[in-house]
Short mmCIF file of C-alpha atoms in Angstrom, two decimals:
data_model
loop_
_atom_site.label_atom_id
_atom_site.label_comp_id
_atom_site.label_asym_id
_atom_site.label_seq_id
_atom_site.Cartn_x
_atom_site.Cartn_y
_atom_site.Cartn_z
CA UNK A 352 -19.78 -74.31 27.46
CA UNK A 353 -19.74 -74.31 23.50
CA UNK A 354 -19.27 -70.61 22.42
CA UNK A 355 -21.63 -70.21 19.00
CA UNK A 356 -18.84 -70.22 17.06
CA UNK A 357 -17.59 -73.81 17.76
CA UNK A 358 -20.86 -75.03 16.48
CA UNK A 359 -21.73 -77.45 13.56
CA UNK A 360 -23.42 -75.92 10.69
CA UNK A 361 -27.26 -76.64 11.93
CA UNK A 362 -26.56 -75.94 15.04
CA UNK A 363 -24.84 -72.85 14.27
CA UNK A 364 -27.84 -71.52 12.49
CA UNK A 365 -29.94 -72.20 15.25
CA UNK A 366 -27.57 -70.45 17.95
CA UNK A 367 -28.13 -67.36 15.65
CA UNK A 368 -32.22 -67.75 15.82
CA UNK A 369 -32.08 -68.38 19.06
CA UNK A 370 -29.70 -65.45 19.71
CA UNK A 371 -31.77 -62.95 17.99
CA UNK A 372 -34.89 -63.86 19.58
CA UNK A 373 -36.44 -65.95 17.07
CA UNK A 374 -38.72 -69.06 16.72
CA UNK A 375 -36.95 -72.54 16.44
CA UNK A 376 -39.52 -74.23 13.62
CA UNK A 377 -39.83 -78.27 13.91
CA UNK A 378 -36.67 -78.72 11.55
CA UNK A 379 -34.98 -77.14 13.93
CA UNK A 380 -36.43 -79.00 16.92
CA UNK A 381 -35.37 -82.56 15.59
CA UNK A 382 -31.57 -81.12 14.40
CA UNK A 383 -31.75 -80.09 18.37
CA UNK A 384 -33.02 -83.90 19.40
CA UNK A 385 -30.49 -85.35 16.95
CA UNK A 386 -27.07 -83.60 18.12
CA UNK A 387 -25.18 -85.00 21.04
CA UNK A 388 -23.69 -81.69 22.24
CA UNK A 389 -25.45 -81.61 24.95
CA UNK A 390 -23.21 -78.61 26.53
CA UNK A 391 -24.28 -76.42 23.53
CA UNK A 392 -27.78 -77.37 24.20
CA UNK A 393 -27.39 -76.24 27.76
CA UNK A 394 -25.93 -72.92 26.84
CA UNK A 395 -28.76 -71.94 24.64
CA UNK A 396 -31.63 -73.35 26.76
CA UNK A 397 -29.94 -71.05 29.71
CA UNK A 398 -29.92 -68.25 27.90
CA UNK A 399 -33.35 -68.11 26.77
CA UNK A 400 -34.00 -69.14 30.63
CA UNK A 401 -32.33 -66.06 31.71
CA UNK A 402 -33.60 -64.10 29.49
CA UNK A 403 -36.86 -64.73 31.34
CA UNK A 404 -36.33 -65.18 34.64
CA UNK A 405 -32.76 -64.01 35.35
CA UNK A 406 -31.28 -66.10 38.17
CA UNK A 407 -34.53 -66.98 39.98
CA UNK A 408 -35.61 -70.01 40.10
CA UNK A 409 -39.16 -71.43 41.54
CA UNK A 410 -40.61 -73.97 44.30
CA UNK A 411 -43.48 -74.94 45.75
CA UNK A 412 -44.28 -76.12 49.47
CA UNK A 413 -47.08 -78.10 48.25
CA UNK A 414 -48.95 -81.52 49.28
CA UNK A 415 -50.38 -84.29 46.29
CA UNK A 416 -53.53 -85.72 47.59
CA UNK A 417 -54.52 -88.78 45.18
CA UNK A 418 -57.81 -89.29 46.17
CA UNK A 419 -58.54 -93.10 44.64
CA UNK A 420 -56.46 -95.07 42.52
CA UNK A 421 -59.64 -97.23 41.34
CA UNK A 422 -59.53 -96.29 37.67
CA UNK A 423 -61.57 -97.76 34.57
CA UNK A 424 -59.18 -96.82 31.98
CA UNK A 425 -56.25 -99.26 32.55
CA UNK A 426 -53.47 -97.65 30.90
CA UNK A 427 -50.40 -100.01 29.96
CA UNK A 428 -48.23 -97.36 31.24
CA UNK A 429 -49.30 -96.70 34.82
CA UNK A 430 -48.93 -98.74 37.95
CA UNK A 431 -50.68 -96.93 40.18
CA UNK A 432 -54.41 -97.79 39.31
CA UNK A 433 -56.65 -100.98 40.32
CA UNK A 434 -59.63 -102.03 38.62
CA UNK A 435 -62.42 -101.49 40.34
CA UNK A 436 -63.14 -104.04 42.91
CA UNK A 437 -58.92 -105.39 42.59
CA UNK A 438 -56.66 -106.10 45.57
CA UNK A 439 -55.18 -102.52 46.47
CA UNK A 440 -57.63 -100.46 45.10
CA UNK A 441 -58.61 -97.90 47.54
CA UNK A 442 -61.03 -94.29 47.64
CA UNK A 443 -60.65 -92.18 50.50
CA UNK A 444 -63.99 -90.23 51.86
CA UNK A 445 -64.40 -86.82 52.20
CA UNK A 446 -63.82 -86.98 56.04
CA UNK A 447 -60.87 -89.04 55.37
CA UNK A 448 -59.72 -86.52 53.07
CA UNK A 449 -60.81 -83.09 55.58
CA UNK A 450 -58.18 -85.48 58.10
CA UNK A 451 -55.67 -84.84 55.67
CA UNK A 452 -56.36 -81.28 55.14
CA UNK A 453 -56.07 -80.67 58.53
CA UNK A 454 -52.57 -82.43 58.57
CA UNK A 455 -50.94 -80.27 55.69
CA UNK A 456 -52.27 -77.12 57.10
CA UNK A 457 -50.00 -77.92 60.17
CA UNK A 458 -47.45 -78.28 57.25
CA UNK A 459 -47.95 -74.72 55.89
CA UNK A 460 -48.70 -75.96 52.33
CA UNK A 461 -49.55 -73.17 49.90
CA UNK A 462 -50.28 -75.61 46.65
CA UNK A 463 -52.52 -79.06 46.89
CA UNK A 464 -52.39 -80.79 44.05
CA UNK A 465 -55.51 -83.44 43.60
CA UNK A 466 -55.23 -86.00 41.14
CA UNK A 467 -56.91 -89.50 40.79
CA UNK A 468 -58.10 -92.56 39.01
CA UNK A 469 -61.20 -92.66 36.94
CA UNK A 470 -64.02 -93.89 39.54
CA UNK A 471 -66.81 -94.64 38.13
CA UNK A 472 -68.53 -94.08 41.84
CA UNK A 473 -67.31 -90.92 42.74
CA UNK A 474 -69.46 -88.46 41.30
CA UNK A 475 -69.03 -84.25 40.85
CA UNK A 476 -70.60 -83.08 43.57
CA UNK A 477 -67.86 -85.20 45.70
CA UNK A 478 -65.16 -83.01 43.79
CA UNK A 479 -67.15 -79.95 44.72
CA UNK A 480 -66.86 -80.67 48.24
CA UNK A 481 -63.60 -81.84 48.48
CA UNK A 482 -62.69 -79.02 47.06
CA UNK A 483 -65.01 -76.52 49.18
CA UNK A 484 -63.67 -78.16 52.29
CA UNK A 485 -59.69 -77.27 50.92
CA UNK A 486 -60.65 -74.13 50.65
CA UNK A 487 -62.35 -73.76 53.96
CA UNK A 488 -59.84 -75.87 55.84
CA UNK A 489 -56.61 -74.15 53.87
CA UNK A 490 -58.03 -70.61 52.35
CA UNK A 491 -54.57 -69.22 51.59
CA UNK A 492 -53.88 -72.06 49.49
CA UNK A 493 -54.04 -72.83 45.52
CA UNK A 494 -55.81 -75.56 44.71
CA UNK A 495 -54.71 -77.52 41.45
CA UNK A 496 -57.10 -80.52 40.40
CA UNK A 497 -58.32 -82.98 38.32
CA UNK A 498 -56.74 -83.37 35.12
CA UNK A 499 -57.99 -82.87 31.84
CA UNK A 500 -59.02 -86.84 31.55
CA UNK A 501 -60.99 -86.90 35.19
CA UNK A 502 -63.00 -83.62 33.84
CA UNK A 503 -64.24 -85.47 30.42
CA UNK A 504 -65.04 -88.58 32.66
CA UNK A 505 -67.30 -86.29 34.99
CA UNK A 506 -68.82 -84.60 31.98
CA UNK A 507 -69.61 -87.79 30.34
CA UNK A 508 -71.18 -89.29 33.63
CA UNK A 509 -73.12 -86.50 34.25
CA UNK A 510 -73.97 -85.68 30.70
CA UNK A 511 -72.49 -82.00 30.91
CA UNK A 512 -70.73 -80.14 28.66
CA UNK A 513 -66.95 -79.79 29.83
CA UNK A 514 -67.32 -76.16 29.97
CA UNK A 515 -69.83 -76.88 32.59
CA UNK A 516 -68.31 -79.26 34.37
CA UNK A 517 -65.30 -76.34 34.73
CA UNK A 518 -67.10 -74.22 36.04
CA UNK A 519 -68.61 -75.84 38.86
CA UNK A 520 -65.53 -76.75 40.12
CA UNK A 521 -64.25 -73.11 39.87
CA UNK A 522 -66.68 -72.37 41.37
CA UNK A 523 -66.54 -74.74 44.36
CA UNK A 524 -62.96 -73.28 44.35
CA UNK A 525 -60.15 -74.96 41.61
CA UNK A 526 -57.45 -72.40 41.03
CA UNK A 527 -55.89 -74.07 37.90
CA UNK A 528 -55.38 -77.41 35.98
CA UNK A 529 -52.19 -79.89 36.31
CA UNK A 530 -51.28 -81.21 33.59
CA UNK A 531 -51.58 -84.84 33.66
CA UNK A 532 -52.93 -87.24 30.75
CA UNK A 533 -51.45 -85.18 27.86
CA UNK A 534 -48.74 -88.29 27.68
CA UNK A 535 -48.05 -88.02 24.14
CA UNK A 536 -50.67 -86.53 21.79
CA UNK A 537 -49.90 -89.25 18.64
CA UNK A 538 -52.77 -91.32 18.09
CA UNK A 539 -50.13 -94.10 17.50
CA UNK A 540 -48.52 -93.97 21.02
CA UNK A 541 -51.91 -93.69 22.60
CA UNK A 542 -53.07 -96.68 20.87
CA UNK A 543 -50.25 -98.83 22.78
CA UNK A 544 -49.94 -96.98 26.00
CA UNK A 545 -53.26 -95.56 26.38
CA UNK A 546 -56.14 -96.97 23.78
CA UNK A 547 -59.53 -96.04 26.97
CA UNK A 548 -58.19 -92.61 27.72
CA UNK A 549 -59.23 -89.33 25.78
CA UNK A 550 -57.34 -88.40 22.31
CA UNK A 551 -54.78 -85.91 21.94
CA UNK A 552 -57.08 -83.22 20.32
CA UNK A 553 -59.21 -83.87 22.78
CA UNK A 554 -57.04 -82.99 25.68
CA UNK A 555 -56.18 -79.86 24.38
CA UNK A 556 -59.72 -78.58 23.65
CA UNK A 557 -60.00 -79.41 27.55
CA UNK A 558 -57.54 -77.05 28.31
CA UNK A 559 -58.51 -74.46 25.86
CA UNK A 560 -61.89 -74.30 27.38
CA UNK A 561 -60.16 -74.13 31.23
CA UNK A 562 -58.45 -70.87 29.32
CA UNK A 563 -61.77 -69.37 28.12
CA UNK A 564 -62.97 -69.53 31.45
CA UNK A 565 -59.98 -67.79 33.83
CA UNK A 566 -58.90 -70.94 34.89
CA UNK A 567 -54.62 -71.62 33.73
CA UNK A 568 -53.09 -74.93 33.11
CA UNK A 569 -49.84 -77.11 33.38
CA UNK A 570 -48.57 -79.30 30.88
CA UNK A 571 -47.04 -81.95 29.99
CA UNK A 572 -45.31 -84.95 28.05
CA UNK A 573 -44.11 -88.13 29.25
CA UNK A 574 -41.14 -89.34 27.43
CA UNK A 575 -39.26 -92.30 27.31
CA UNK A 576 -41.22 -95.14 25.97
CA UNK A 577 -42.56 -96.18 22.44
CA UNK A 578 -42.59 -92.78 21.12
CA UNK A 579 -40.40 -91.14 18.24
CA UNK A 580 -38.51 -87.67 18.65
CA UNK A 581 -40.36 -86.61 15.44
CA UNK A 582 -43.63 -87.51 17.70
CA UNK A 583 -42.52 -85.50 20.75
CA UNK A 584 -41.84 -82.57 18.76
CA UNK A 585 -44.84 -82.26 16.96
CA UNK A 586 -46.17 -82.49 20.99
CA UNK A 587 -44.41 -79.79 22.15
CA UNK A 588 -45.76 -77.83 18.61
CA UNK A 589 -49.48 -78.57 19.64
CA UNK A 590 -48.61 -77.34 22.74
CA UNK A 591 -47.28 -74.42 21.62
CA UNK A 592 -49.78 -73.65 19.09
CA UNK A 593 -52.56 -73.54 22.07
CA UNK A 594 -50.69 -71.42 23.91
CA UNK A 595 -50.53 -69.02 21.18
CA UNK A 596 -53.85 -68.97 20.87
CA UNK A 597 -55.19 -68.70 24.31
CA UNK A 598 -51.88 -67.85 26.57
CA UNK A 599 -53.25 -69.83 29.52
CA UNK A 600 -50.80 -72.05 30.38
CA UNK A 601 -48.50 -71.43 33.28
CA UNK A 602 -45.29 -74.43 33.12
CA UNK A 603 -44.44 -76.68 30.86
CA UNK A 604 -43.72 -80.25 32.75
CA UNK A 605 -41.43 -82.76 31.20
CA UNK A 606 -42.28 -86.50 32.61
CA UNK A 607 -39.50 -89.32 32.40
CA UNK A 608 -40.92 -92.52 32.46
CA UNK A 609 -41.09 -95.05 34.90
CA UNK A 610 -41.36 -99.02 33.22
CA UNK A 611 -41.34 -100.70 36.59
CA UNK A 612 -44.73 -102.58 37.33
CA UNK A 613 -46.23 -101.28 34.21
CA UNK A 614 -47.70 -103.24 31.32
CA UNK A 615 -44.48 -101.79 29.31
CA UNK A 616 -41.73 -102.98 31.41
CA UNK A 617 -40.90 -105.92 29.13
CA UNK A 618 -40.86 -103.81 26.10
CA UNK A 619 -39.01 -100.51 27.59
CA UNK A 620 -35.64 -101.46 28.78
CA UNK A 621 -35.37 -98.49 32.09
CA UNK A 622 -36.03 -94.98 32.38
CA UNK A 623 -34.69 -91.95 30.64
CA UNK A 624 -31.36 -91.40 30.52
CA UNK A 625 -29.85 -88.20 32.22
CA UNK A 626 -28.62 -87.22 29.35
CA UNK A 627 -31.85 -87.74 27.50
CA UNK A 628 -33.60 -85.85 30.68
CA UNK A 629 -31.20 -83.11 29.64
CA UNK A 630 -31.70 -82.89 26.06
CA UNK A 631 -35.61 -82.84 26.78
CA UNK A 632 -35.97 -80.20 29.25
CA UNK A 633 -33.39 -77.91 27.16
CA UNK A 634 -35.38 -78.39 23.74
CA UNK A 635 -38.46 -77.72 25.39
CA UNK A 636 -37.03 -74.61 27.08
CA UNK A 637 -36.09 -73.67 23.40
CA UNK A 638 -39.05 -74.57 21.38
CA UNK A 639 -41.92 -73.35 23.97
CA UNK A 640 -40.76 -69.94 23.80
CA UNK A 641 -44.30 -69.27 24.87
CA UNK A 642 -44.76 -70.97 28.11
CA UNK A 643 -43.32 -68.97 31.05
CA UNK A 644 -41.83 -71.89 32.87
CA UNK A 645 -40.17 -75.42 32.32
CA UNK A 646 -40.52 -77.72 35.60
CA UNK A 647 -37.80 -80.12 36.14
CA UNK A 648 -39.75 -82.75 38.45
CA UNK A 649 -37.27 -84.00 40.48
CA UNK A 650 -39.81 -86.97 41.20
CA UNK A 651 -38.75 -88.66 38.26
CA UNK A 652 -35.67 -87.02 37.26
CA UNK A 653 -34.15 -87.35 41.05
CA UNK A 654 -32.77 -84.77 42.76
CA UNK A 655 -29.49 -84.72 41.81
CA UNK A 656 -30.36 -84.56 37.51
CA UNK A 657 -33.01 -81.89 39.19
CA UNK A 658 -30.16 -79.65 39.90
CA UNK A 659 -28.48 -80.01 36.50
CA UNK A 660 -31.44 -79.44 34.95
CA UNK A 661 -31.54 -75.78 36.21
CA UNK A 662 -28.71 -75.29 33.69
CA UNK A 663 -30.73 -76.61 30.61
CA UNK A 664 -33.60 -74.43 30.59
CA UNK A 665 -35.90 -75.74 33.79
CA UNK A 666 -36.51 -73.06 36.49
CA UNK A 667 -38.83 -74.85 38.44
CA UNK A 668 -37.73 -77.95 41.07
CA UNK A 669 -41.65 -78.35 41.91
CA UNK A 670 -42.08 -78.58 45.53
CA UNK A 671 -41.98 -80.27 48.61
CA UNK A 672 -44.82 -83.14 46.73
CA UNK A 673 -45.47 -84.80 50.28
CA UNK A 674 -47.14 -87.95 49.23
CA UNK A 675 -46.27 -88.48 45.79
CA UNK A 676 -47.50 -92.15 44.85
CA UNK A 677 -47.91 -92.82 41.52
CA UNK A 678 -44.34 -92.32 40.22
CA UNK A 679 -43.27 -94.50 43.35
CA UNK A 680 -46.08 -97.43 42.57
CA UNK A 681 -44.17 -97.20 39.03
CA UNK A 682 -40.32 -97.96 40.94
CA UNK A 683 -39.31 -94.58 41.60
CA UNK A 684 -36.17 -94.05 43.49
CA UNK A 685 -36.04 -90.62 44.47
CA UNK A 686 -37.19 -89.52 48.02
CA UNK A 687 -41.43 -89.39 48.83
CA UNK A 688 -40.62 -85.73 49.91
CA UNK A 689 -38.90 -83.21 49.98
CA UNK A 690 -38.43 -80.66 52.51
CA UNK A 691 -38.47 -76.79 52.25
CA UNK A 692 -34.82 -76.21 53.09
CA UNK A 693 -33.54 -78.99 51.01
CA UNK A 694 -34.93 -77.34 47.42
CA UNK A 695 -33.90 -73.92 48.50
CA UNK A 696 -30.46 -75.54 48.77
CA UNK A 697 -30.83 -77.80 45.50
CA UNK A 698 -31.54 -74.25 43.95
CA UNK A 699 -28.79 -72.04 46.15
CA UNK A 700 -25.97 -74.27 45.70
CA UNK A 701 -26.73 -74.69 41.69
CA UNK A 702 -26.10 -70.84 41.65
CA UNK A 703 -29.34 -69.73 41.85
CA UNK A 704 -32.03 -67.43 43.98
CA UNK A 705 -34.99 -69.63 45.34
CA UNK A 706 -38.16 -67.97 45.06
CA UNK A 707 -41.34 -69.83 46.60
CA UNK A 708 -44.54 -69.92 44.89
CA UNK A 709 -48.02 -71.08 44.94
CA UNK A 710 -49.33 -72.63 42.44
CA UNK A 711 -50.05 -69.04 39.77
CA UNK A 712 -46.69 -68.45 40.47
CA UNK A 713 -47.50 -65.61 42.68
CA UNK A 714 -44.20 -65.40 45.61
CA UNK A 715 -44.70 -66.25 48.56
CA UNK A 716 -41.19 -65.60 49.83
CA UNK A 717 -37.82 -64.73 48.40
CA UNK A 718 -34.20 -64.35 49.35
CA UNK A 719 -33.74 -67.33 51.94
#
């Protein structure tokens, strides 16, 4: 690895903020997106890494449940939602979905992760008892639901505040917020990928109001297709600037994206390169200083750049994610799943000590 001395000029400066403890600025972000020494990169996003959480790093044995893909928003990026009414488009009942319960609790799941498509006929009471029957059917485990874009769609169709709308579902039992639907905050980038789905601002207000009321959040940014680095940073700088404010986010999730059987595939050439998965993850690591964790989602990245990515920064793999369907709709090539003793030795055999979590981040188990 580069020693801080070997450094060009910008980044030397920055090794020495980062060394003291001090906050990279968004000058400093871009000089970090512009360099191609990606070893130096490394070196300082481990540090800081260390710094935090020594030589533990974090998984989840955890289940996604995608509950309909019907979804009015039609976003050119995804290829995972129908239209309502379109070949493939699909909504699984509550009974359907207390079958599945059943199945991961033979599993020993400790995180279910619910995400879905905009359905104009599901309503909130069936979110408050598909979430009162997790928590009957699996009460030791963390329930993380609905992002910020399915809560604004329930408070709009029920003409509730989103405030409101959070805390009925805490109440009917949501632990925390994932992350999805941040994509990139620029109005310009949502205009082309996203133009139906809430605005950047809007998002984060979402998840500032989750943080008034107890309830902590993921988040994210998907990378990789029509946006700038400039735009990217000043997402991570939003991001950051929430956080600062309210302290209620829990990981920071980098998303590659996936062109295949998207709207975008003619204009996006492939995914992310590794060493652009790299790069991201690392800058993140450096310019969140105040998010506690960086997840490197093997889903997307694979599980091989996974494992790399522990050495720039990420010290999260996720989790088992039995089920995972809308990176595969989008041409994913990684595995659908995988299993406990796999990630604990992704994480052992990268040098590190696996530590299994639920979704707070409370352990479950360490030293395997």
């Amino acid at each position: 690895m580069a020693e801080i001395w070997q450094l060009d000029g910008a980044l030397q400066e920055i090794a020495g903020k980062v060394a003291a403890g001090e906050r990279l600025d968004r000058e400093d972000a871009v000089t970090l997106y512009r360099s191609n020494d990606l070893l130096a990169l490394g070196h300082l996003s481990a540090l800081v890494k260390k710094r935090r959480h020594g030589e533990r790093v974090y998984f989840a044995v955890n289940h996604h449940l995608n509950y309909s893909n019907v979804c009015v928003n039609g976003c050119r990026f995804c290829a995972f939602s129908r239209a309502p009414g379109e070949a493939g488009a699909y909504t699984l009942s509550l009974d359907a979905v207390e079958a599945k319960l059943f199945r991961m609790k033979e599993l020993g799941v400790r995180e279910l992760h619910i995400v879905g498509g905009l359905n104009p006929e599901l309503d909130l009471g069936y979110f408050e008892k598909l979430l009162q029957r997790a928590r009957e059917i699996l009460p030791g485990v963390t329930l993380k639901a609905l992002t910020a874009v399915e809560v604004d769609f329930l408070a709009r169709r029920h003409g509730l505040s989103v405030t409101e709308v959070l805390s009925r579902l805490k109440e009917a039992g949501l632990d925390c917020l994932p992350g999805g639907g941040a994509e990139v905050f620029a109005p310009r980038v949502r205009e082309l990928i996203c133009p139906r789905k809430i605005s950047g601002d809007k998002w984060l207000a979402i998840h500032a109001a989750a943080h008034r009321l107890g309830i902590p959040t993921n988040a994210t940014l998907l990378y990789g297709h029509l946006e700038t680095v400039a735009e990217r940073v000043d997402h991570l700088l939003a991001l950051r600037r929430l956080q600062d404010e309210t302290g209620g986010f829990l990981s920071f999730v980098p998303l590659a994206f996936h062109p295949s059987n998207t709207a975008l595939a003619g204009q996006v050439s492939g995914c992310p390169t590794g060493f652009d998965d790299l790069k991201t993850i690392a800058i993140a690591r450096l310019l969140l200083d105040n998010f506690p964790h960086v997840k490197a989602y093997w889903v997307m990245l694979g599980p091989k750049i996974a494992q790399v990515a522990l050495h720039f920064g990420a010290d999260d793999l996720e989790g088992t994610v039995v089920e995972e369907k809308i990176t595969h709709s989008a041409g994913a090539e990684s595995p659908e799943w995988l299993a406990r003793q796999e990630l604990v030795e992704l994480i052992r055999t990268a040098g590190y000590v696996p530590v299994e979590r639920d979704a707070l981040y409370n352990t479950v188990r360490e030293g395997f």
